Tab-separated table of C-alpha atoms in Angstrom:
chain	number	residue	atom	x	y	z
P	1	MET	CA	15.097	-125.606	-62.992
P	2	ASN	CA	11.641	-124.404	-63.880
P	3	THR	CA	10.623	-120.659	-63.598
P	4	GLU	CA	7.075	-119.481	-63.583
P	5	ALA	CA	6.092	-116.321	-65.487
P	6	ALA	CA	4.625	-113.466	-63.359
P	7	PRO	CA	0.727	-113.512	-63.411
P	8	ASN	CA	0.463	-109.805	-64.553
P	9	SER	CA	3.201	-109.768	-67.189
P	10	PRO	CA	1.915	-109.479	-70.747
P	11	SER	CA	2.344	-112.492	-72.914
P	12	PRO	CA	4.640	-111.983	-75.953
P	13	SER	CA	1.705	-112.288	-78.252
P	14	SER	CA	-0.273	-109.379	-76.538
P	15	ARG	CA	2.821	-107.015	-76.760
P	16	PRO	CA	2.517	-106.236	-80.378
P	17	ARG	CA	-1.263	-105.684	-80.146
P	18	ASN	CA	-0.735	-102.879	-77.491
P	19	ALA	CA	2.015	-101.296	-79.501
P	20	PHE	CA	-0.314	-101.229	-82.479
P	21	ALA	CA	-3.260	-99.770	-80.525
P	22	ARG	CA	-0.996	-96.956	-79.356
P	23	LYS	CA	0.108	-96.148	-82.823
P	24	VAL	CA	-3.353	-96.106	-84.082
P	25	ALA	CA	-4.340	-93.652	-81.379
P	26	ALA	CA	-1.477	-91.488	-81.957
P	27	GLY	CA	-2.237	-91.599	-85.743
P	28	GLY	CA	-5.869	-90.657	-85.105
P	29	ALA	CA	-4.976	-87.671	-82.880
P	30	ALA	CA	-2.630	-86.426	-85.574
P	31	ILE	CA	-5.232	-86.852	-88.269
P	32	LEU	CA	-7.814	-85.110	-85.996
P	33	ALA	CA	-5.313	-82.145	-85.363
P	34	VAL	CA	-4.457	-81.979	-89.111
P	35	ALA	CA	-8.137	-81.816	-89.787
P	36	LEU	CA	-8.864	-78.977	-87.355
P	37	LEU	CA	-5.957	-77.125	-88.764
P	38	ALA	CA	-7.205	-77.705	-92.310
P	39	GLY	CA	-10.705	-76.634	-91.243
P	40	ALA	CA	-9.220	-73.323	-89.585
P	41	TYR	CA	-7.056	-72.790	-92.667
P	42	ALA	CA	-10.159	-73.248	-94.996
P	43	ALA	CA	-12.286	-70.781	-93.006
P	44	HIS	CA	-9.440	-68.241	-93.436
P	45	ALA	CA	-8.779	-69.236	-96.938
P	46	ASP	CA	-12.263	-68.732	-98.219
P	47	GLY	CA	-12.050	-65.142	-97.071
P	48	ARG	CA	-14.483	-65.239	-94.078
P	49	TRP	CA	-11.817	-64.321	-91.438
P	50	VAL	CA	-9.337	-61.471	-92.020
P	51	SER	CA	-6.800	-60.987	-89.420
P	52	THR	CA	-3.696	-58.812	-88.623
P	53	GLU	CA	-1.359	-58.189	-85.758
P	54	ASP	CA	-0.716	-54.518	-87.242
P	55	ALA	CA	-3.359	-52.931	-85.011
P	56	TYR	CA	-3.198	-50.686	-82.067
P	57	VAL	CA	-5.380	-48.983	-79.407
P	58	GLU	CA	-6.109	-45.322	-80.176
P	59	GLY	CA	-8.166	-42.711	-78.349
P	60	ASN	CA	-8.562	-39.044	-77.658
P	61	VAL	CA	-5.888	-37.110	-76.295
P	62	VAL	CA	-7.438	-33.896	-74.930
P	63	GLN	CA	-5.094	-31.070	-74.514
P	64	VAL	CA	-5.595	-28.814	-71.387
P	65	THR	CA	-5.079	-25.174	-72.312
P	66	PRO	CA	-5.792	-22.035	-70.364
P	67	GLN	CA	-8.334	-19.669	-71.808
P	68	VAL	CA	-6.367	-16.628	-70.218
P	69	GLY	CA	-2.754	-16.081	-69.532
P	70	GLY	CA	-1.083	-15.628	-66.277
P	71	VAL	CA	1.472	-17.102	-63.693
P	72	VAL	CA	0.852	-20.649	-62.559
P	73	THR	CA	0.290	-20.578	-58.555
P	74	ALA	CA	-0.853	-24.243	-58.142
P	75	ILE	CA	-0.855	-27.655	-59.915
P	76	ARG	CA	-3.665	-29.773	-58.653
P	77	ALA	CA	-3.144	-32.961	-60.856
P	78	ASP	CA	0.008	-34.934	-62.038
P	79	ASN	CA	0.713	-37.634	-64.569
P	80	THR	CA	-1.184	-40.813	-63.976
P	81	ASP	CA	-3.907	-39.059	-61.869
P	82	ARG	CA	-7.496	-39.911	-62.675
P	83	VAL	CA	-9.662	-36.717	-62.834
P	84	GLU	CA	-13.299	-36.120	-63.241
P	85	PRO	CA	-14.821	-33.643	-65.693
P	86	GLY	CA	-14.613	-30.108	-64.292
P	87	ALA	CA	-11.951	-30.879	-61.721
P	88	VAL	CA	-9.350	-27.881	-61.222
P	89	LEU	CA	-6.074	-28.977	-62.690
P	90	ILE	CA	-4.170	-25.634	-62.627
P	91	GLU	CA	-4.670	-22.362	-60.762
P	92	LEU	CA	-3.305	-19.012	-62.296
P	93	ASN	CA	-2.619	-15.818	-60.396
P	94	GLY	CA	-6.069	-14.069	-60.124
P	95	VAL	CA	-5.316	-10.748	-58.327
P	96	ASP	CA	-5.709	-8.625	-61.580
P	97	ALA	CA	-8.918	-10.541	-62.419
P	98	GLN	CA	-10.359	-10.080	-58.887
P	99	LEU	CA	-9.569	-6.339	-59.098
P	100	ALA	CA	-11.240	-6.035	-62.451
P	101	LEU	CA	-14.310	-7.891	-61.052
P	102	ASP	CA	-14.529	-5.429	-58.024
P	103	ALA	CA	-14.466	-2.444	-60.405
P	104	ALA	CA	-17.179	-3.949	-62.626
P	105	ARG	CA	-19.261	-4.605	-59.624
P	106	ALA	CA	-18.964	-0.896	-58.363
P	107	ASN	CA	-19.635	0.341	-62.011
P	108	LEU	CA	-22.842	-1.887	-62.157
P	109	ALA	CA	-24.046	-0.499	-58.928
P	110	ARG	CA	-23.334	3.107	-60.176
P	111	SER	CA	-25.108	2.578	-63.400
P	112	VAL	CA	-28.297	1.161	-61.557
P	113	ARG	CA	-28.499	4.200	-59.328
P	114	GLN	CA	-27.963	6.563	-62.353
P	115	VAL	CA	-30.765	5.016	-64.293
P	116	ARG	CA	-32.892	4.915	-61.297
P	117	GLY	CA	-32.208	8.650	-61.045
P	118	GLN	CA	-33.242	9.306	-64.641
P	119	PHE	CA	-36.596	7.461	-63.964
P	120	ALA	CA	-37.128	9.784	-60.948
P	121	MET	CA	-36.066	12.932	-63.093
P	122	ALA	CA	-38.669	11.860	-65.643
P	123	GLY	CA	-41.427	11.649	-63.085
P	124	GLN	CA	-40.321	15.128	-61.758
P	125	ASP	CA	-40.185	16.590	-65.220
P	126	GLY	CA	-43.897	15.387	-65.946
P	127	ALA	CA	-44.975	17.211	-62.647
P	128	THR	CA	-43.164	20.338	-63.854
P	129	VAL	CA	-45.010	20.167	-67.243
P	130	ALA	CA	-48.369	19.839	-65.545
P	131	LEU	CA	-47.466	22.743	-63.204
P	132	ARG	CA	-46.455	24.975	-66.229
P	133	LYS	CA	-49.662	24.049	-68.027
P	134	VAL	CA	-51.604	25.384	-64.869
P	135	ASP	CA	-49.691	28.564	-64.782
P	136	LEU	CA	-50.156	29.053	-68.634
P	137	ALA	CA	-53.922	28.609	-68.177
P	138	ARG	CA	-53.958	31.082	-65.186
P	139	ALA	CA	-52.214	33.763	-67.280
P	140	GLU	CA	-54.412	33.220	-70.271
P	141	GLU	CA	-57.546	33.692	-68.048
P	142	ASP	CA	-55.845	36.745	-66.378
P	143	VAL	CA	-55.422	38.264	-69.900
P	144	ALA	CA	-58.911	37.526	-70.974
P	145	ARG	CA	-60.385	39.121	-67.877
P	146	ARG	CA	-58.056	42.196	-68.216
P	147	SER	CA	-58.823	42.618	-71.883
P	148	ALA	CA	-62.581	42.997	-71.107
P	149	LEU	CA	-61.688	45.581	-68.337
P	150	ALA	CA	-59.226	47.436	-70.629
P	151	ARG	CA	-61.977	47.920	-73.405
P	152	ILE	CA	-64.324	49.684	-71.056
P	153	GLY	CA	-61.435	51.735	-69.557
P	154	ALA	CA	-61.517	50.061	-66.109
P	155	ILE	CA	-57.726	49.423	-66.039
P	156	PRO	CA	-54.813	51.156	-67.774
P	157	GLY	CA	-53.439	49.693	-70.925
P	158	GLU	CA	-50.027	49.005	-69.274
P	159	GLU	CA	-51.596	46.496	-67.007
P	160	LEU	CA	-52.963	44.495	-69.969
P	161	VAL	CA	-49.496	44.504	-71.489
P	162	HIS	CA	-48.125	42.999	-68.284
P	163	ALA	CA	-50.679	40.259	-68.342
P	164	GLN	CA	-50.020	39.423	-72.051
P	165	GLN	CA	-46.258	39.165	-71.261
P	166	ALA	CA	-47.021	36.774	-68.359
P	167	VAL	CA	-48.757	34.573	-70.891
P	168	ARG	CA	-45.779	34.576	-73.149
P	169	THR	CA	-43.584	33.740	-70.298
P	170	ALA	CA	-45.821	30.955	-69.035
P	171	ARG	CA	-45.851	29.458	-72.612
P	172	ALA	CA	-42.193	29.539	-72.818
P	173	ALA	CA	-41.722	27.833	-69.433
P	174	LEU	CA	-44.044	25.041	-70.477
P	175	ALA	CA	-42.068	24.545	-73.873
P	176	VAL	CA	-38.863	24.327	-71.897
P	177	ALA	CA	-40.384	21.940	-69.342
P	178	SER	CA	-41.832	19.731	-72.322
P	179	GLU	CA	-38.488	19.573	-73.955
P	180	GLN	CA	-36.849	18.560	-70.711
P	181	LEU	CA	-39.461	15.788	-70.352
P	182	LYS	CA	-38.972	14.567	-73.791
P	183	ARG	CA	-35.132	14.502	-73.433
P	184	ASN	CA	-35.447	12.339	-70.150
P	185	HIS	CA	-38.027	10.156	-71.640
P	186	ALA	CA	-35.790	9.471	-74.703
P	187	LEU	CA	-33.359	7.951	-72.143
P	188	ILE	CA	-35.747	5.678	-70.621
P	189	ASP	CA	-38.685	5.052	-72.951
P	190	GLY	CA	-39.321	1.255	-73.476
P	191	THR	CA	-37.117	0.170	-70.703
P	192	THR	CA	-36.851	-0.806	-67.039
P	193	VAL	CA	-34.033	-0.286	-64.642
P	194	GLU	CA	-32.728	-3.787	-65.492
P	195	SER	CA	-33.107	-3.557	-69.119
P	196	HIS	CA	-31.759	-0.118	-69.572
P	197	PRO	CA	-28.713	-0.075	-71.999
P	198	ASP	CA	-26.375	1.441	-69.395
P	199	VAL	CA	-27.199	-1.261	-66.896
P	200	GLN	CA	-26.905	-3.967	-69.550
P	201	ALA	CA	-23.356	-2.614	-70.727
P	202	ALA	CA	-22.253	-2.655	-66.969
P	203	ALA	CA	-23.649	-6.154	-66.453
P	204	VAL	CA	-21.818	-7.421	-69.542
P	205	GLN	CA	-18.597	-5.901	-68.197
P	206	LEU	CA	-19.363	-7.669	-64.797
P	207	ARG	CA	-19.904	-11.018	-66.584
P	208	ASN	CA	-16.709	-10.630	-68.520
P	209	ALA	CA	-14.773	-9.865	-65.395
P	210	SER	CA	-16.419	-12.711	-63.550
P	211	GLY	CA	-15.417	-15.220	-66.451
P	212	ALA	CA	-11.960	-13.969	-66.566
P	213	LEU	CA	-11.531	-14.740	-62.886
P	214	ALA	CA	-13.166	-18.125	-63.146
P	215	ARG	CA	-10.917	-18.924	-65.939
P	216	THR	CA	-7.830	-18.506	-63.726
P	217	LYS	CA	-8.747	-22.030	-62.543
P	218	VAL	CA	-8.119	-24.344	-65.423
P	219	VAL	CA	-10.351	-27.297	-65.289
P	220	ALA	CA	-10.519	-30.830	-66.942
P	221	PRO	CA	-12.809	-30.736	-70.008
P	222	VAL	CA	-13.185	-34.346	-69.745
P	223	GLY	CA	-12.741	-37.189	-67.320
P	224	GLY	CA	-9.630	-39.559	-67.622
P	225	VAL	CA	-6.047	-39.970	-66.790
P	226	VAL	CA	-3.663	-37.107	-66.768
P	227	THR	CA	-0.501	-37.355	-68.865
P	228	ARG	CA	2.216	-35.245	-70.527
P	229	ARG	CA	2.362	-32.468	-67.775
P	230	GLY	CA	4.685	-29.859	-68.958
P	231	VAL	CA	3.976	-26.949	-66.593
P	232	GLN	CA	5.616	-25.807	-63.556
P	233	VAL	CA	4.654	-23.566	-60.577
P	234	GLY	CA	5.690	-20.039	-61.158
P	235	GLN	CA	5.654	-20.456	-64.906
P	236	ARG	CA	4.075	-17.656	-66.952
P	237	VAL	CA	1.798	-19.191	-69.495
P	238	ALA	CA	-0.112	-17.691	-72.375
P	239	ALA	CA	-3.829	-18.389	-73.390
P	240	GLY	CA	-3.823	-21.486	-75.437
P	241	ALA	CA	-0.501	-22.924	-74.384
P	242	PRO	CA	-0.618	-26.778	-73.866
P	243	LEU	CA	-0.097	-27.505	-70.153
P	244	MET	CA	-1.069	-31.168	-69.907
P	245	SER	CA	-3.377	-33.663	-71.329
P	246	VAL	CA	-6.210	-35.832	-70.398
P	247	VAL	CA	-6.930	-39.229	-71.895
P	248	PRO	CA	-10.445	-40.498	-71.427
P	249	LEU	CA	-9.810	-44.216	-71.280
P	250	ASP	CA	-13.554	-44.966	-71.867
P	251	GLN	CA	-13.305	-43.424	-75.344
P	252	LEU	CA	-11.108	-45.973	-77.001
P	253	TRP	CA	-11.076	-47.644	-80.457
P	254	VAL	CA	-8.641	-49.962	-82.352
P	255	THR	CA	-7.088	-48.934	-85.673
P	256	ALA	CA	-6.157	-52.151	-87.688
P	257	ASN	CA	-3.952	-51.647	-90.749
P	258	LEU	CA	-5.347	-54.193	-93.199
P	259	LYS	CA	-3.633	-54.980	-96.507
P	260	GLU	CA	-5.454	-53.837	-99.646
P	261	SER	CA	-5.973	-57.383	-100.568
P	262	GLN	CA	-7.758	-58.099	-97.182
P	263	LEU	CA	-10.411	-55.289	-97.667
P	264	ARG	CA	-12.459	-56.976	-100.477
P	265	ASN	CA	-14.999	-58.504	-97.978
P	266	VAL	CA	-14.577	-56.029	-95.027
P	267	ARG	CA	-17.882	-54.124	-94.303
P	268	ILE	CA	-19.199	-51.645	-91.789
P	269	GLY	CA	-20.746	-53.385	-88.839
P	270	GLN	CA	-18.986	-56.767	-89.226
P	271	PRO	CA	-18.042	-58.364	-85.876
P	272	VAL	CA	-14.469	-58.488	-84.722
P	273	ARG	CA	-12.470	-60.560	-82.219
P	274	LEU	CA	-9.458	-58.879	-80.448
P	275	THR	CA	-6.743	-59.940	-78.096
P	276	THR	CA	-3.728	-58.258	-76.638
P	277	ASP	CA	-0.430	-59.322	-75.166
P	278	LEU	CA	-1.324	-57.381	-72.141
P	279	TYR	CA	-3.931	-59.880	-70.953
P	280	GLY	CA	-3.007	-62.853	-73.320
P	281	ASP	CA	-5.360	-64.876	-75.345
P	282	GLY	CA	-7.495	-65.602	-72.427
P	283	VAL	CA	-9.225	-62.285	-72.667
P	284	VAL	CA	-11.016	-61.597	-75.792
P	285	TYR	CA	-12.730	-58.228	-76.716
P	286	HIS	CA	-15.551	-58.108	-79.090
P	287	GLY	CA	-15.883	-55.051	-81.486
P	288	ARG	CA	-17.295	-54.110	-84.770
P	289	VAL	CA	-16.033	-52.377	-87.820
P	290	LEU	CA	-16.969	-48.691	-87.834
P	291	GLY	CA	-15.314	-47.636	-91.175
P	292	GLN	CA	-12.309	-47.454	-93.448
P	293	ASP	CA	-10.075	-44.414	-93.579
P	294	ALA	CA	-10.054	-42.324	-96.839
P	295	GLY	CA	-6.643	-43.486	-97.941
P	296	THR	CA	-3.799	-45.796	-97.296
P	297	GLY	CA	-1.288	-44.908	-94.632
P	298	SER	CA	1.348	-43.759	-97.232
P	299	ALA	CA	-1.017	-41.422	-98.873
P	300	PHE	CA	-1.157	-39.247	-95.749
P	301	SER	CA	2.516	-39.646	-94.687
P	302	LEU	CA	4.738	-36.595	-94.268
P	303	LEU	CA	6.554	-37.531	-97.557
P	304	PRO	CA	4.134	-39.361	-99.756
P	305	ALA	CA	5.870	-41.824	-102.211
P	306	GLN	CA	6.750	-40.617	-105.636
P	307	ASN	CA	6.527	-43.348	-108.171
P	308	ALA	CA	6.658	-41.335	-111.293
P	309	THR	CA	10.515	-41.449	-111.524
P	310	GLY	CA	13.132	-44.202	-111.131
P	311	ASN	CA	12.560	-47.983	-110.750
P	312	TRP	CA	9.140	-48.920	-109.409
P	313	ILE	CA	8.645	-51.672	-106.920
P	314	LYS	CA	5.136	-52.624	-106.022
P	315	VAL	CA	4.546	-52.577	-102.259
P	316	VAL	CA	1.305	-53.803	-100.690
P	317	GLN	CA	-0.507	-50.921	-99.098
P	318	ARG	CA	-2.432	-50.963	-95.922
P	319	VAL	CA	-5.603	-49.061	-95.071
P	320	PRO	CA	-6.570	-48.061	-91.453
P	321	VAL	CA	-9.708	-49.621	-90.384
P	322	ARG	CA	-11.380	-48.218	-87.333
P	323	ILE	CA	-13.015	-50.750	-84.989
P	324	ALA	CA	-15.103	-49.956	-82.058
P	325	LEU	CA	-14.810	-51.794	-78.764
P	326	ASP	CA	-17.423	-52.956	-76.277
P	327	PRO	CA	-17.448	-50.399	-73.456
P	328	ALA	CA	-18.374	-53.031	-70.852
P	329	GLU	CA	-15.455	-55.080	-71.783
P	330	VAL	CA	-13.033	-52.166	-71.765
P	331	ALA	CA	-14.217	-51.208	-68.342
P	332	ALA	CA	-13.718	-54.714	-66.909
P	333	GLN	CA	-10.395	-55.016	-68.749
P	334	PRO	CA	-8.920	-51.671	-69.140
P	335	LEU	CA	-6.728	-50.749	-72.172
P	336	GLN	CA	-4.206	-48.231	-72.809
P	337	LEU	CA	-3.173	-46.031	-75.822
P	338	GLY	CA	-0.725	-47.704	-78.125
P	339	LEU	CA	-1.219	-51.267	-77.044
P	340	SER	CA	-0.826	-53.710	-79.898
P	341	MET	CA	-3.853	-55.922	-80.681
P	342	ARG	CA	-4.485	-58.932	-82.777
P	343	VAL	CA	-7.562	-58.483	-84.795
P	344	GLU	CA	-9.843	-61.021	-86.459
P	345	VAL	CA	-12.652	-59.769	-88.660
P	346	ASP	CA	-15.537	-62.028	-89.425
P	347	THR	CA	-16.617	-61.167	-92.996
P	348	GLU	CA	-19.237	-63.643	-93.335
P	349	THR	CA	-22.133	-61.118	-93.381
P	350	ARG	CA	-21.226	-58.726	-96.315
P	351	ASP	CA	-24.534	-56.743	-96.730
P	352	GLY	CA	-23.027	-53.883	-94.982
P	353	LYS	CA	-21.419	-50.738	-96.832
P	354	ARG	CA	-17.784	-50.767	-97.434
P	355	LEU	CA	-17.397	-47.011	-96.808
P	356	VAL	CA	-19.609	-44.683	-94.665
P	357	ALA	CA	-22.406	-42.993	-96.624
P	358	ALA	CA	-22.463	-38.999	-96.204
P	359	GLN	CA	-25.058	-38.227	-93.478
P	360	GLY	CA	-25.726	-35.601	-90.867
P	361	GLN	CA	-23.754	-36.790	-87.670
P	362	PRO	CA	-24.666	-35.557	-84.267
P	363	GLN	CA	-21.743	-34.304	-82.039
P	364	VAL	CA	-19.476	-37.209	-81.195
P	365	TYR	CA	-17.559	-35.622	-78.453
P	366	THR	CA	-18.827	-32.789	-76.193
P	367	THR	CA	-18.254	-31.349	-72.834
P	368	ALA	CA	-20.539	-29.631	-70.359
P	369	VAL	CA	-17.948	-28.204	-67.924
P	370	TYR	CA	-18.269	-24.793	-69.468
P	371	ALA	CA	-22.096	-24.680	-69.724
P	372	ASP	CA	-22.606	-22.894	-66.262
P	373	GLU	CA	-19.719	-20.702	-66.632
P	374	LEU	CA	-21.912	-17.467	-66.426
P	375	ALA	CA	-24.203	-18.900	-63.849
P	376	GLN	CA	-22.312	-17.081	-60.825
P	377	ALA	CA	-21.982	-13.869	-62.742
P	378	ASP	CA	-25.678	-13.828	-63.547
P	379	ALA	CA	-26.323	-14.265	-59.744
P	380	GLN	CA	-24.092	-11.431	-58.949
P	381	VAL	CA	-25.701	-9.078	-61.502
P	382	ARG	CA	-29.140	-9.869	-60.078
P	383	ALA	CA	-27.985	-9.225	-56.505
P	384	ILE	CA	-26.298	-5.832	-57.359
P	385	ILE	CA	-29.470	-4.668	-59.425
P	386	ASP	CA	-31.853	-5.686	-56.580
P	387	ALA	CA	-29.556	-3.971	-53.971
P	388	ASN	CA	-29.452	-0.622	-55.723
P	389	ARG	CA	-32.986	-0.176	-57.209
């Protein structure tokens, strides 16, 4: 019985050719993979790329501390809350501060009125001096007239003596009035009511009292996320005691601990690629080298190594390298303190400096939440002075 082969079945002669083609394709793919790996290895081997997984996200941990002591009456923010700069975080009992402010207001008003009285008294004393001068001139004219009459015997000598005594009395009264005028002018010369030392001292007292009351509200010096709250309502806290912390997540950097053998070609300004397990290899951050620390990690440890005694074993040291992150990338894919990072530094460009040169640096971190602390106090001072002029 004859059987016919299926029309689509491969002939025995074509099967070896297909198997050979598959082997060739697999071999080519393997060769390509090996070539890519070899190229990658060569790129790293020639020192262009320096990588490490001993790298972590770091940032500023801003402690929130009160400027004055007191009893906590309210807590306005808790851990994980995001706050803006100047937001009230904690309130302290402000009764004593309010009473001190009220007393300072009354003292300033009293000082303004007293100084205003000194100016008025100086004006009155000036008028008194002018009057005493008129009295003296009149008495001297009277003596001159009576002296002429006494020489011709028109009046008794006793009357001339009385006139001369009146001159001496008027002269003494003028001297007293002049001294009183000088004394009062010494208190106000070169000043106004507002610039008088007594008013200025009272104004400073009011500003201090107003500032003390304002400081019973503890504000966030920077914007960020609240963490490490350790204060409770009703707790008495001292000035400077740490109450909580605020972490500004827009002020982050990465510290990569590179081996000393990897630092030969690392320069400031070199580009860096970074990834983290939080987002996986699909999210790549781009940064740049900011600088290297002044020493290895072990040099600044609590108990530095002592190699002068005993057996010595060489241990490869690591130096912290600070890496800046792209703020836009961090805003799009937020990071947190302590996250581990994989760092790859491209050292192809090596014309930068290895260490930062000494130069005048501007303030890196600042806060403006206390800039207008006295604005409200100054407004109160102005209002009280104007009301009591």
